[in-house]
Amino acid sequence: MYKGFRSESFTAWAFMAPGLLFLAVFTFWPIIYGVPLSLTDYSVIAETNYVGLDNFTRAFQDHNFLISLWNSLVYVLIVPVIQIISILMAILVNSRIPGVKMFRAAYYIPVVTSMVAVALIWSWLLGNNGVVNYLLLKAGMISEQVSWLSTSSTALYVLMFITMWKGLGYYMMLYLAGLQGIPADLYEAARVDGAGPLRLIVHVTLPLLRPHILFCTLISVMGAIRVFDEVYILTKGGPGTSTLTSSVYIFQKGLEQFNFGYASALGLIVSVMVGALSVLVFRLNRKGGVNSY
Amino acid sequence: MPRSLRVLITYLLLILLALFMMGPFLWLLSVSLMPGRNVFANPPAILPTFIAFDNYVQVWNFMNFPRYILNTVIITLLGVVFNIILSCLTAYPLAAFRFKGRSLVFTLLISTMIIPSATAMIVHYLTIQAFQLGNTFFGVVLPAAVSVFNIFLMRQTFLGIPADIRDSGKMDGASELRIFIQLVMPLVKPGIAVIGLLEVMAFWNNFLWPIVVLDDPQKYPLAAALTYLNGQFSYNFGWIAAGTMISVLPIILVFLFTQKYYMEGIAGAIKG
């Protein structure tokens, strides 16, 4: 018995070895190596020195970094909006009517397209003489053209909108899966008790979607703080620092200016923040619970 | 409310949403089919007055599309093969074996999802340089050769396989590896299809990491080449639109033909 257990254990590790090796190098190592790196001024060009906690003290006096943290936090505001819209979308595409699968696919297409293409399309649509301005002017919702992406007061919100637009389909699918797991007789029972559509949603759908809401909130919070591609392609953090999010700033410091040490310190600070936010989301949803995910 | 009215409202909302989600793509298609038109003309060109494929022909002749497509296909294939093999091998024991350290592995894997590493890209860059893999396709693929998400997805799939199968294989004296390859793997084809599709999309659309790793633009995959095209011809909208359509269409087609598996797989990724 004991021997059998040991050999099973050996086989298990043998199976996992290649995968764990890759994870060790490309998933665990960056987390571990980020710590010593953040205590140096490693920059490829000059000699590397141990600088203690200098990078961290510098970070908290770095005006641009603080702005980038703030912008990242503002970005998190899209999380509840995404949840509400995608739950409504999921309810809509859960209707049993002909052709509904076609709509599901249509809503999912932004998810599978590359961010480069999505960013390009929206940058044109949002241009000064672009379609969005044209339509809004026609509808009388704005009185003059707005340079959506090059105005400090709108740029960040426009980026948030694009992130939301691209992600809605993904969350819709996750919620749809949740909806399809709800037994139909629960709705029947509530209907017999005289509940209308709105009460059905509030008292049956939402409570039963709780684990899905927790999961989706969690991944969209992380996604919002790590947001990079759309910001980098469309505004590179500008105009000024109005869309400078933490990932973009870390990328600039690290892979554009080659301040690896400083960038690692910034990365660590952001990681701790994301960890704390995740814990917070868990606390807020204590009754939910994610099953091994 | 009568049922027919409810259905009507539902369709109305579905169509409005479809316009919102698909409108930008349809407009891109429209721009790509209008030769010599400016997307910023006033009023902006929304529908083509006549349809022509000039933009496609010209941009295809100008950019080395076959080359970029070949690069993308190589990167995507490598990425998919690595991910399928590595995540199946890693997930199988987590689902089927009982061994010491199983929960440790599990906790480690989960913790990587909770604590994202914003520094990962910087360390990956250093690692790839240290392995002398800069400017190679392997350098592009290896950091994403296996993902925790795929391991969980495959574990979920392996959990659905009865333990009897492994026992019966053992009874017949087959080795664990043989049981895995000949008995277990054929049963998880749907799961493999899902992670395969997920990775096809991820690698096909990846643009930033390839630009960081590859010094030679001739090695760029499509999405990266597209940023290059955009930088060079910001005035030639038709070309860029056509180029974008060329890069986007394959992945949309793959998705449309496989959406059944794909959507079930995404949905299966979380369990309530």
Coordinates of C-alpha atoms in Angstrom, one line a residue:
Chain A
M1 CA 0.0 0.0 0.0
Y2 CA 2.7 2.4 1.0
K3 CA 4.8 1.5 -1.9
G4 CA 1.9 1.9 -4.3
F5 CA 1.2 5.4 -2.9
R6 CA 4.8 6.4 -3.3
S7 CA 5.0 5.3 -6.9
E8 CA 1.8 7.0 -7.6
S9 CA 3.2 10.2 -6.1
F10 CA 6.3 9.8 -8.3
T11 CA 4.3 9.3 -11.4
A12 CA 2.2 12.3 -10.6
W13 CA 5.2 14.6 -10.3
A14 CA 6.7 13.1 -13.4
F15 CA 3.6 14.0 -15.3
M16 CA 3.5 17.5 -13.9
A17 CA 7.3 18.2 -14.2
P18 CA 7.3 19.8 -17.7
G19 CA 4.3 22.0 -17.0
L20 CA 5.6 23.0 -13.6
L21 CA 9.0 23.7 -15.0
F22 CA 7.5 26.2 -17.5
L23 CA 5.3 27.7 -14.8
A24 CA 8.3 28.0 -12.5
V25 CA 10.3 29.9 -15.1
F26 CA 7.5 32.1 -16.5
T27 CA 5.0 32.5 -13.8
F28 CA 6.6 32.0 -10.4
W29 CA 10.0 33.3 -11.2
P30 CA 8.8 36.8 -12.3
I31 CA 6.9 37.1 -9.0
I32 CA 10.0 36.0 -7.0
Y33 CA 12.6 37.7 -9.0
G34 CA 10.7 41.0 -8.9
V35 CA 11.5 41.3 -5.2
P36 CA 15.3 41.4 -5.3
L37 CA 15.2 43.3 -8.6
S38 CA 13.1 46.0 -7.0
L39 CA 15.9 46.6 -4.5
T40 CA 18.5 47.5 -7.2
D41 CA 18.9 50.1 -9.8
Y42 CA 19.4 47.4 -12.6
S43 CA 19.2 49.2 -15.9
V44 CA 21.3 47.2 -18.4
I45 CA 23.4 50.3 -19.3
A46 CA 25.1 51.0 -16.0
E47 CA 26.5 48.9 -13.2
T48 CA 23.9 47.4 -10.9
N49 CA 23.8 48.6 -7.3
Y50 CA 21.8 47.5 -4.3
V51 CA 19.7 50.5 -3.3
G52 CA 17.6 49.2 -0.5
L53 CA 14.1 50.6 -0.4
D54 CA 15.0 53.7 -2.4
N55 CA 12.9 52.6 -5.3
F56 CA 9.9 52.4 -3.0
T57 CA 10.4 55.8 -1.4
R58 CA 11.0 57.3 -4.8
A59 CA 7.8 55.7 -6.1
F60 CA 5.6 57.3 -3.5
Q61 CA 7.1 60.7 -4.4
D62 CA 6.8 60.1 -8.1
H63 CA 4.0 62.3 -9.1
N64 CA 3.3 60.4 -12.4
F65 CA 3.2 57.1 -10.6
L66 CA 0.6 58.4 -8.1
I67 CA -1.4 59.7 -11.0
S68 CA -1.2 56.4 -12.7
L69 CA -2.4 54.6 -9.6
W70 CA -5.3 57.0 -9.3
N71 CA -6.2 56.5 -13.0
S72 CA -6.1 52.7 -12.5
L73 CA -8.5 53.1 -9.6
V74 CA -10.8 55.2 -11.7
Y75 CA -10.6 52.5 -14.3
V76 CA -12.1 50.0 -11.7
L77 CA -15.3 52.1 -11.9
I78 CA -16.2 50.2 -15.1
V79 CA -16.4 46.9 -13.1
P80 CA -20.0 47.4 -11.7
V81 CA -21.1 48.9 -15.1
I82 CA -19.8 45.8 -16.9
Q83 CA -21.6 43.5 -14.5
I84 CA -24.9 45.2 -14.8
I85 CA -24.9 45.4 -18.6
S86 CA -23.6 41.9 -19.1
I87 CA -26.1 40.4 -16.7
L88 CA -28.9 42.1 -18.6
M89 CA -27.4 40.9 -21.9
A90 CA -27.2 37.4 -20.6
I91 CA -30.8 37.5 -19.5
L92 CA -31.7 38.7 -23.0
V93 CA -29.8 36.1 -24.9
N94 CA -31.1 33.4 -22.5
S95 CA -34.6 33.8 -24.1
R96 CA -35.8 30.8 -25.9
I97 CA -36.6 32.4 -29.3
P98 CA -35.4 31.5 -32.8
G99 CA -32.1 33.1 -33.9
V100 CA -30.9 33.9 -30.4
K101 CA -27.7 32.0 -30.9
M102 CA -26.8 34.2 -33.8
F103 CA -27.0 37.2 -31.5
R104 CA -24.9 35.5 -28.8
A105 CA -22.2 35.0 -31.5
A106 CA -22.5 38.6 -32.7
Y107 CA -22.0 40.0 -29.2
Y108 CA -19.0 37.7 -28.7
I109 CA -17.1 38.8 -31.8
P110 CA -15.4 41.9 -30.2
V111 CA -14.0 39.4 -27.6
V112 CA -12.2 37.3 -30.2
T113 CA -10.8 40.2 -32.3
S114 CA -7.4 41.6 -31.6
M115 CA -7.2 44.8 -29.5
V116 CA -5.1 46.3 -32.2
A117 CA -8.0 46.1 -34.6
V118 CA -10.6 47.2 -32.1
A119 CA -8.5 50.2 -31.1
L120 CA -8.0 51.2 -34.7
I121 CA -11.7 51.0 -35.5
W122 CA -12.6 53.1 -32.4
S123 CA -9.9 55.6 -33.0
W124 CA -11.4 56.3 -36.4
L125 CA -15.0 56.3 -35.1
L126 CA -14.0 58.7 -32.4
G127 CA -12.0 61.1 -34.5
N128 CA -12.9 64.8 -34.8
N129 CA -14.7 64.2 -38.1
G130 CA -15.6 60.7 -37.2
V131 CA -18.8 58.8 -37.2
V132 CA -19.5 59.2 -33.4
N133 CA -19.3 63.0 -33.5
Y134 CA -21.4 63.1 -36.7
L135 CA -24.1 61.0 -35.1
L136 CA -24.1 62.8 -31.8
L137 CA -24.2 66.2 -33.6
K138 CA -27.1 65.0 -35.7
A139 CA -28.9 63.8 -32.6
G140 CA -28.3 67.1 -31.0
M141 CA -26.5 65.5 -28.0
I142 CA -23.4 67.6 -28.4
S143 CA -23.2 71.1 -29.8
E144 CA -19.7 70.9 -31.4
Q145 CA -17.1 68.2 -32.3
V146 CA -15.3 66.6 -29.4
S147 CA -11.8 65.2 -29.7
W148 CA -12.7 62.3 -27.5
L149 CA -9.3 60.7 -27.2
S150 CA -7.2 63.9 -27.1
T151 CA -9.1 65.8 -24.5
S152 CA -7.9 65.3 -21.0
S153 CA -11.3 65.2 -19.5
T154 CA -12.8 62.6 -21.8
A155 CA -9.9 60.3 -22.8
L156 CA -9.8 58.0 -19.8
Y157 CA -13.6 57.5 -19.9
V158 CA -13.5 56.8 -23.6
L159 CA -10.8 54.1 -23.0
M160 CA -13.0 52.7 -20.3
F161 CA -15.9 52.5 -22.7
I162 CA -13.8 50.7 -25.3
T163 CA -12.6 48.2 -22.7
M164 CA -16.1 47.6 -21.6
W165 CA -17.4 47.3 -25.2
K166 CA -14.7 44.7 -26.0
G167 CA -15.3 42.7 -22.8
L168 CA -19.1 42.6 -22.5
G169 CA -19.5 39.5 -24.6
Y170 CA -17.1 37.5 -22.4
Y171 CA -18.9 38.3 -19.2
M172 CA -22.3 37.8 -20.9
M173 CA -21.2 34.2 -21.7
L174 CA -20.1 33.5 -18.1
Y175 CA -23.4 34.9 -16.8
L176 CA -25.3 32.9 -19.5
A177 CA -23.7 29.7 -18.2
G178 CA -24.8 30.7 -14.7
L179 CA -28.4 31.4 -15.9
Q180 CA -28.6 28.1 -17.6
G181 CA -27.7 26.3 -14.4
I182 CA -30.7 27.8 -12.6
P183 CA -33.5 25.2 -12.5
A184 CA -36.6 26.3 -14.4
D185 CA -38.9 25.1 -11.6
L186 CA -37.6 27.9 -9.3
Y187 CA -38.9 30.4 -11.8
E188 CA -42.2 28.5 -12.1
A189 CA -42.6 28.4 -8.3
A190 CA -42.0 32.2 -8.0
R191 CA -44.3 32.9 -10.9
V192 CA -47.1 30.8 -9.2
D193 CA -46.5 33.0 -6.1
G194 CA -47.2 36.0 -8.3
A195 CA -43.8 37.4 -9.0
G196 CA -43.4 39.7 -12.0
P197 CA -40.3 39.8 -14.3
L198 CA -38.5 42.3 -12.2
R199 CA -39.0 40.4 -8.9
L200 CA -37.9 37.2 -10.6
I201 CA -34.6 38.9 -11.5
V202 CA -34.1 40.4 -8.1
H203 CA -35.2 37.5 -6.0
V204 CA -34.4 34.5 -8.1
T205 CA -31.8 35.3 -10.7
L206 CA -29.4 37.6 -8.9
P207 CA -29.0 35.5 -5.7
L208 CA -28.4 32.4 -7.7
L209 CA -25.9 34.1 -9.9
R210 CA -23.9 35.1 -6.8
P211 CA -20.9 32.9 -7.4
H212 CA -20.7 34.1 -11.0
I213 CA -21.0 37.7 -10.0
L214 CA -18.1 37.2 -7.6
F215 CA -15.9 35.5 -10.2
C216 CA -16.7 38.1 -12.9
T217 CA -16.1 41.0 -10.5
L218 CA -12.8 39.5 -9.5
I219 CA -11.5 39.0 -13.0
S220 CA -12.7 42.4 -14.1
V221 CA -11.2 44.2 -11.2
M222 CA -7.8 42.5 -12.0
G223 CA -8.4 43.3 -15.7
A224 CA -9.2 46.9 -15.0
I225 CA -6.0 47.4 -12.9
R226 CA -3.8 45.6 -15.4
V227 CA -5.4 47.3 -18.4
F228 CA -2.7 47.9 -21.0
D229 CA -3.2 47.2 -24.6
E230 CA -6.0 49.7 -25.4
V231 CA -4.3 52.5 -23.5
Y232 CA -0.9 51.8 -25.0
I233 CA -2.2 51.6 -28.5
L234 CA -4.6 54.6 -28.4
T235 CA -3.1 57.2 -26.1
K236 CA 0.2 55.9 -24.6
G237 CA -1.0 57.6 -21.4
G238 CA -1.7 61.0 -22.9
P239 CA -2.8 63.7 -23.4
G240 CA -0.5 64.7 -20.6
T241 CA -1.0 62.1 -17.9
S242 CA -4.7 61.9 -18.2
T243 CA -4.8 58.2 -19.2
L244 CA -1.6 57.1 -17.7
T245 CA -2.5 53.8 -16.0
S246 CA -0.1 51.9 -13.8
S247 CA 0.7 49.1 -16.3
V248 CA 1.5 51.7 -19.0
Y249 CA 3.7 53.6 -16.6
I250 CA 5.5 50.4 -15.5
F251 CA 6.0 49.4 -19.1
Q252 CA 7.4 52.9 -19.9
K253 CA 9.8 52.7 -17.0
G254 CA 10.8 49.1 -17.7
L255 CA 10.8 48.3 -21.3
E256 CA 11.1 51.7 -22.8
Q257 CA 13.5 53.4 -20.4
F258 CA 15.1 50.2 -19.2
N259 CA 14.8 51.1 -15.5
F260 CA 14.2 47.5 -14.6
G261 CA 14.8 47.9 -10.9
Y262 CA 12.4 50.9 -10.5
A263 CA 9.8 49.3 -12.7
S264 CA 9.9 46.1 -10.6
A265 CA 9.3 48.1 -7.5
L266 CA 6.3 49.8 -9.1
G267 CA 5.1 46.4 -10.2
L268 CA 5.3 45.0 -6.7
I269 CA 3.3 48.0 -5.3
V270 CA 0.6 47.4 -7.9
S271 CA 0.6 43.7 -7.3
V272 CA 0.0 44.3 -3.6
M273 CA -2.8 46.6 -4.4
V274 CA -4.5 44.1 -6.7
G275 CA -4.1 41.4 -4.0
A276 CA -5.7 43.7 -1.5
L277 CA -8.6 44.5 -3.8
S278 CA -9.1 40.8 -4.6
V279 CA -9.4 40.1 -0.8
L280 CA -11.8 43.0 -0.5
V281 CA -14.0 41.6 -3.3
F282 CA -14.0 38.2 -1.6
R283 CA -15.0 39.8 1.7
L284 CA -17.8 41.7 0.1
N285 CA -19.1 38.5 -1.3
R286 CA -18.3 36.1 1.5
K287 CA -21.4 34.1 1.0
G288 CA -20.5 33.5 -2.7
G289 CA -17.5 31.4 -3.1
V290 CA -15.5 30.4 -6.0
N291 CA -15.2 26.7 -6.6
S292 CA -11.5 25.9 -7.0
Y293 CA -11.2 28.8 -9.4
Chain B
M1 CA -48.0 41.5 -21.2
P2 CA -48.9 39.2 -24.0
R3 CA -46.2 36.8 -25.1
S4 CA -46.0 38.1 -28.7
L5 CA -45.3 41.7 -27.5
R6 CA -42.7 40.4 -25.1
V7 CA -41.0 38.5 -28.0
L8 CA -41.1 41.7 -30.1
I9 CA -39.5 43.8 -27.5
T10 CA -36.8 41.1 -26.9
Y11 CA -36.0 41.1 -30.7
L12 CA -35.9 44.9 -30.7
L13 CA -33.4 45.0 -27.9
L14 CA -31.4 42.1 -29.4
I15 CA -31.1 44.0 -32.7
L16 CA -30.2 47.3 -31.0
L17 CA -27.4 45.6 -29.0
A18 CA -26.2 43.8 -32.2
L19 CA -25.9 47.2 -33.9
F20 CA -23.9 48.4 -30.9
M21 CA -21.6 45.4 -30.8
M22 CA -21.3 44.7 -34.6
G23 CA -21.7 48.2 -36.0
P24 CA -18.0 49.2 -35.7
F25 CA -17.0 46.0 -37.6
L26 CA -19.6 46.5 -40.3
W27 CA -18.4 50.0 -40.7
L28 CA -14.8 48.8 -41.0
L29 CA -15.9 46.4 -43.7
S30 CA -17.7 49.2 -45.4
V31 CA -14.6 51.5 -45.3
S32 CA -12.4 48.7 -46.6
L33 CA -14.7 48.3 -49.7
M34 CA -14.6 52.0 -50.6
P35 CA -11.6 52.9 -52.6
G36 CA -10.0 56.3 -52.1
R37 CA -12.5 57.5 -49.5
N38 CA -11.5 59.3 -46.4
V39 CA -13.0 58.0 -43.1
F40 CA -12.9 61.6 -41.8
A41 CA -14.8 63.2 -44.8
N42 CA -17.7 65.3 -43.8
P43 CA -20.3 63.8 -43.6
P44 CA -18.3 60.6 -42.9
A45 CA -18.6 57.8 -45.3
I46 CA -20.7 55.2 -43.6
L47 CA -22.1 53.0 -46.5
P48 CA -20.2 52.4 -49.7
T49 CA -21.7 53.8 -52.8
F50 CA -20.0 51.1 -54.8
I51 CA -18.1 48.1 -53.7
A52 CA -14.6 47.4 -54.9
F53 CA -11.7 45.3 -53.7
D54 CA -9.0 47.6 -54.8
N55 CA -7.9 48.3 -51.2
Y56 CA -7.4 44.6 -50.5
V57 CA -5.4 44.0 -53.7
Q58 CA -3.2 47.1 -53.1
V59 CA -2.5 46.5 -49.5
W60 CA -1.9 42.7 -50.2
N61 CA 0.7 43.7 -52.8
F62 CA 2.3 46.3 -50.6
M63 CA 2.6 44.4 -47.4
N64 CA 4.2 41.0 -47.3
F65 CA 0.9 39.4 -46.1
P66 CA 1.8 35.8 -46.8
R67 CA 4.9 36.2 -44.7
Y68 CA 3.1 37.8 -41.8
I69 CA 0.3 35.2 -42.0
L70 CA 3.0 32.4 -42.0
N71 CA 4.7 34.0 -39.0
T72 CA 1.3 34.2 -37.2
V73 CA 0.5 30.6 -38.1
I74 CA 3.8 29.3 -36.8
I75 CA 3.6 31.2 -33.6
T76 CA 0.0 30.2 -33.1
L77 CA 0.7 26.5 -33.8
L78 CA 3.7 26.4 -31.5
G79 CA 1.7 28.1 -28.8
V80 CA -1.3 25.8 -29.1
V81 CA 0.8 22.6 -29.2
F82 CA 2.8 23.6 -26.1
N83 CA -0.4 24.6 -24.2
I84 CA -2.3 21.4 -25.0
I85 CA 0.6 19.1 -24.1
L86 CA 1.7 20.9 -21.0
S87 CA -1.7 21.7 -19.5
C88 CA -3.0 18.1 -20.1
L89 CA 0.1 16.6 -18.5
T90 CA -0.1 18.9 -15.5
A91 CA -3.8 18.7 -15.0
Y92 CA -4.2 14.9 -15.2
P93 CA -2.5 14.1 -11.9
L94 CA -4.3 16.9 -10.2
A95 CA -7.6 15.3 -11.2
A96 CA -6.8 11.6 -11.1
F97 CA -3.9 10.9 -8.7
R98 CA -3.7 11.1 -5.0
F99 CA -0.3 12.2 -3.9
K100 CA 1.5 14.3 -1.3
G101 CA 1.8 17.9 -2.3
R102 CA -1.3 17.9 -4.4
S103 CA -3.0 20.7 -2.5
L104 CA 0.3 22.6 -2.4
V105 CA 0.5 22.6 -6.2
F106 CA -3.1 23.7 -6.3
T107 CA -2.6 26.6 -3.8
L108 CA 0.5 27.7 -5.8
L109 CA -1.5 27.7 -9.0
I110 CA -4.4 29.6 -7.6
S111 CA -2.2 32.2 -5.9
T112 CA -0.8 33.1 -9.3
M113 CA -4.3 34.1 -10.4
I114 CA -5.0 36.2 -7.3
I115 CA -1.7 38.0 -7.3
P116 CA -1.0 39.2 -10.8
S117 CA 2.6 40.1 -11.6
A118 CA 2.8 43.5 -13.3
T119 CA 6.5 42.9 -13.5
A120 CA 6.2 39.7 -15.4
M121 CA 6.9 41.2 -18.8
I122 CA 10.1 42.7 -17.6
V123 CA 11.4 39.5 -16.0
H124 CA 10.2 37.5 -19.1
Y125 CA 12.3 39.9 -21.2
L126 CA 15.4 39.2 -19.1
T127 CA 14.7 35.5 -19.0
I128 CA 14.3 35.3 -22.8
Q129 CA 17.5 37.3 -23.3
A130 CA 19.3 35.0 -20.8
F131 CA 18.2 31.9 -22.8
Q132 CA 19.4 33.6 -26.0
L133 CA 15.9 33.4 -27.4
G134 CA 15.6 37.0 -28.3
N135 CA 14.3 37.6 -31.9
T136 CA 13.0 34.0 -32.1
F137 CA 9.5 32.5 -32.3
F138 CA 10.3 30.4 -29.3
G139 CA 11.0 33.6 -27.4
V140 CA 7.5 34.8 -28.4
V141 CA 5.8 31.5 -27.4
L142 CA 7.5 30.1 -24.4
P143 CA 6.3 32.6 -21.7
A144 CA 2.7 31.7 -22.6
A145 CA 3.5 28.0 -23.2
V146 CA 1.2 26.9 -20.4
S147 CA -1.4 28.8 -18.4
V148 CA -2.9 28.2 -15.1
F149 CA -6.4 28.8 -16.6
N150 CA -5.9 26.0 -19.1
I151 CA -4.7 23.6 -16.3
F152 CA -7.9 24.3 -14.3
L153 CA -10.0 23.8 -17.4
M154 CA -8.4 20.5 -18.2
R155 CA -8.5 19.4 -14.6
Q156 CA -12.2 20.0 -14.7
T157 CA -12.5 17.8 -17.8
F158 CA -10.3 15.0 -16.4
L159 CA -12.5 15.0 -13.2
G160 CA -15.4 14.0 -15.4
I161 CA -13.7 10.7 -16.4
P162 CA -14.6 7.6 -14.3
A163 CA -11.7 6.2 -12.2
D164 CA -12.6 2.7 -13.5
I165 CA -10.9 3.5 -16.8
R166 CA -7.6 3.9 -15.2
D167 CA -8.1 0.9 -13.0
S168 CA -9.0 -1.3 -15.9
G169 CA -5.9 -0.2 -17.8
K170 CA -3.8 -1.0 -14.8
M171 CA -5.5 -4.4 -14.6
D172 CA -4.3 -5.1 -18.1
G173 CA -0.8 -4.1 -17.1
A174 CA -0.6 -0.9 -19.0
S175 CA 1.8 1.8 -17.9
E176 CA 0.5 5.1 -16.6
L177 CA 1.7 6.9 -19.6
R178 CA 0.0 4.4 -21.9
I179 CA -3.2 4.7 -19.9
F180 CA -3.0 8.5 -20.2
I181 CA -2.3 8.5 -24.0
Q182 CA -4.5 5.6 -25.2
L183 CA -7.4 5.5 -22.7
V184 CA -7.8 9.0 -21.1
M185 CA -6.8 11.5 -23.8
P186 CA -9.3 10.3 -26.4
L187 CA -12.0 11.0 -23.8
V188 CA -11.1 14.6 -23.3
K189 CA -11.1 15.8 -26.9
P190 CA -13.8 18.5 -26.2
G191 CA -11.7 19.9 -23.4
I192 CA -8.6 19.9 -25.7
A193 CA -10.6 21.6 -28.4
V194 CA -11.6 24.4 -26.0
I195 CA -8.1 25.2 -24.8
G196 CA -6.9 24.9 -28.3
L197 CA -9.3 27.5 -29.5
L198 CA -8.6 29.8 -26.6
E199 CA -5.0 29.7 -27.4
V200 CA -5.5 30.1 -31.1
M201 CA -7.2 33.3 -30.4
A202 CA -4.7 34.5 -27.7
F203 CA -1.7 33.8 -29.9
W204 CA -3.3 35.1 -33.1
N205 CA -4.1 38.4 -31.5
N206 CA -1.0 38.9 -29.5
F207 CA 0.9 42.0 -30.6
L208 CA 2.9 43.6 -27.8
W209 CA 5.1 40.7 -26.6
P210 CA 6.1 39.8 -30.2
I211 CA 7.2 43.4 -30.7
V212 CA 9.2 43.4 -27.5
V213 CA 10.9 40.1 -28.3
L214 CA 11.4 40.3 -32.1
D215 CA 13.9 42.8 -33.4
D216 CA 13.2 42.0 -37.0
P217 CA 9.8 43.4 -38.2
Q218 CA 9.9 40.7 -40.9
K219 CA 9.2 38.2 -38.1
Y220 CA 6.2 40.0 -36.8
P221 CA 2.8 38.3 -36.6
L222 CA -0.2 39.9 -38.2
A223 CA -1.4 42.0 -35.2
A224 CA 2.0 43.4 -34.7
A225 CA 2.4 44.1 -38.4
L226 CA -0.9 45.9 -38.3
T227 CA 0.4 48.5 -35.8
Y228 CA 3.3 49.0 -38.2
L229 CA 1.0 49.5 -41.1
N230 CA -1.0 51.9 -39.1
G231 CA 2.1 53.9 -38.3
Q232 CA 3.2 54.1 -41.9
F233 CA 0.0 54.8 -43.7
S234 CA -2.1 56.7 -41.3
Y235 CA -3.5 58.6 -44.2
N236 CA -4.5 55.7 -46.4
F237 CA -7.6 54.6 -44.5
G238 CA -8.8 52.1 -47.1
W239 CA -5.6 50.2 -47.0
I240 CA -5.5 50.0 -43.2
A241 CA -9.1 49.0 -43.1
A242 CA -8.5 46.2 -45.7
G243 CA -5.4 45.1 -43.8
T244 CA -7.3 45.0 -40.5
M245 CA -10.1 43.0 -42.2
I246 CA -7.5 40.5 -43.5
S247 CA -6.1 40.1 -40.0
V248 CA -9.4 39.8 -38.3
L249 CA -11.4 37.6 -40.6
P250 CA -9.5 34.3 -40.0
I251 CA -10.0 34.5 -36.3
I252 CA -13.7 35.5 -36.6
L253 CA -14.3 32.6 -39.1
V254 CA -12.5 30.1 -36.7
F255 CA -14.7 31.4 -33.9
L256 CA -18.0 31.2 -35.9
F257 CA -17.2 27.6 -37.0
T258 CA -16.3 26.4 -33.5
Q259 CA -18.5 28.6 -31.4
K260 CA -20.5 25.7 -30.0
Y261 CA -17.5 24.1 -28.3
Y262 CA -15.9 27.4 -27.6
M263 CA -18.8 28.9 -25.7
E264 CA -19.5 25.8 -23.8
G265 CA -15.9 25.7 -22.8
I266 CA -15.8 29.2 -21.6
A267 CA -18.9 28.6 -19.7
G268 CA -17.5 25.4 -18.2
A269 CA -14.5 27.4 -16.9
I270 CA -16.4 28.4 -13.9
K271 CA -18.7 26.3 -11.7
G272 CA -21.2 27.9 -9.4

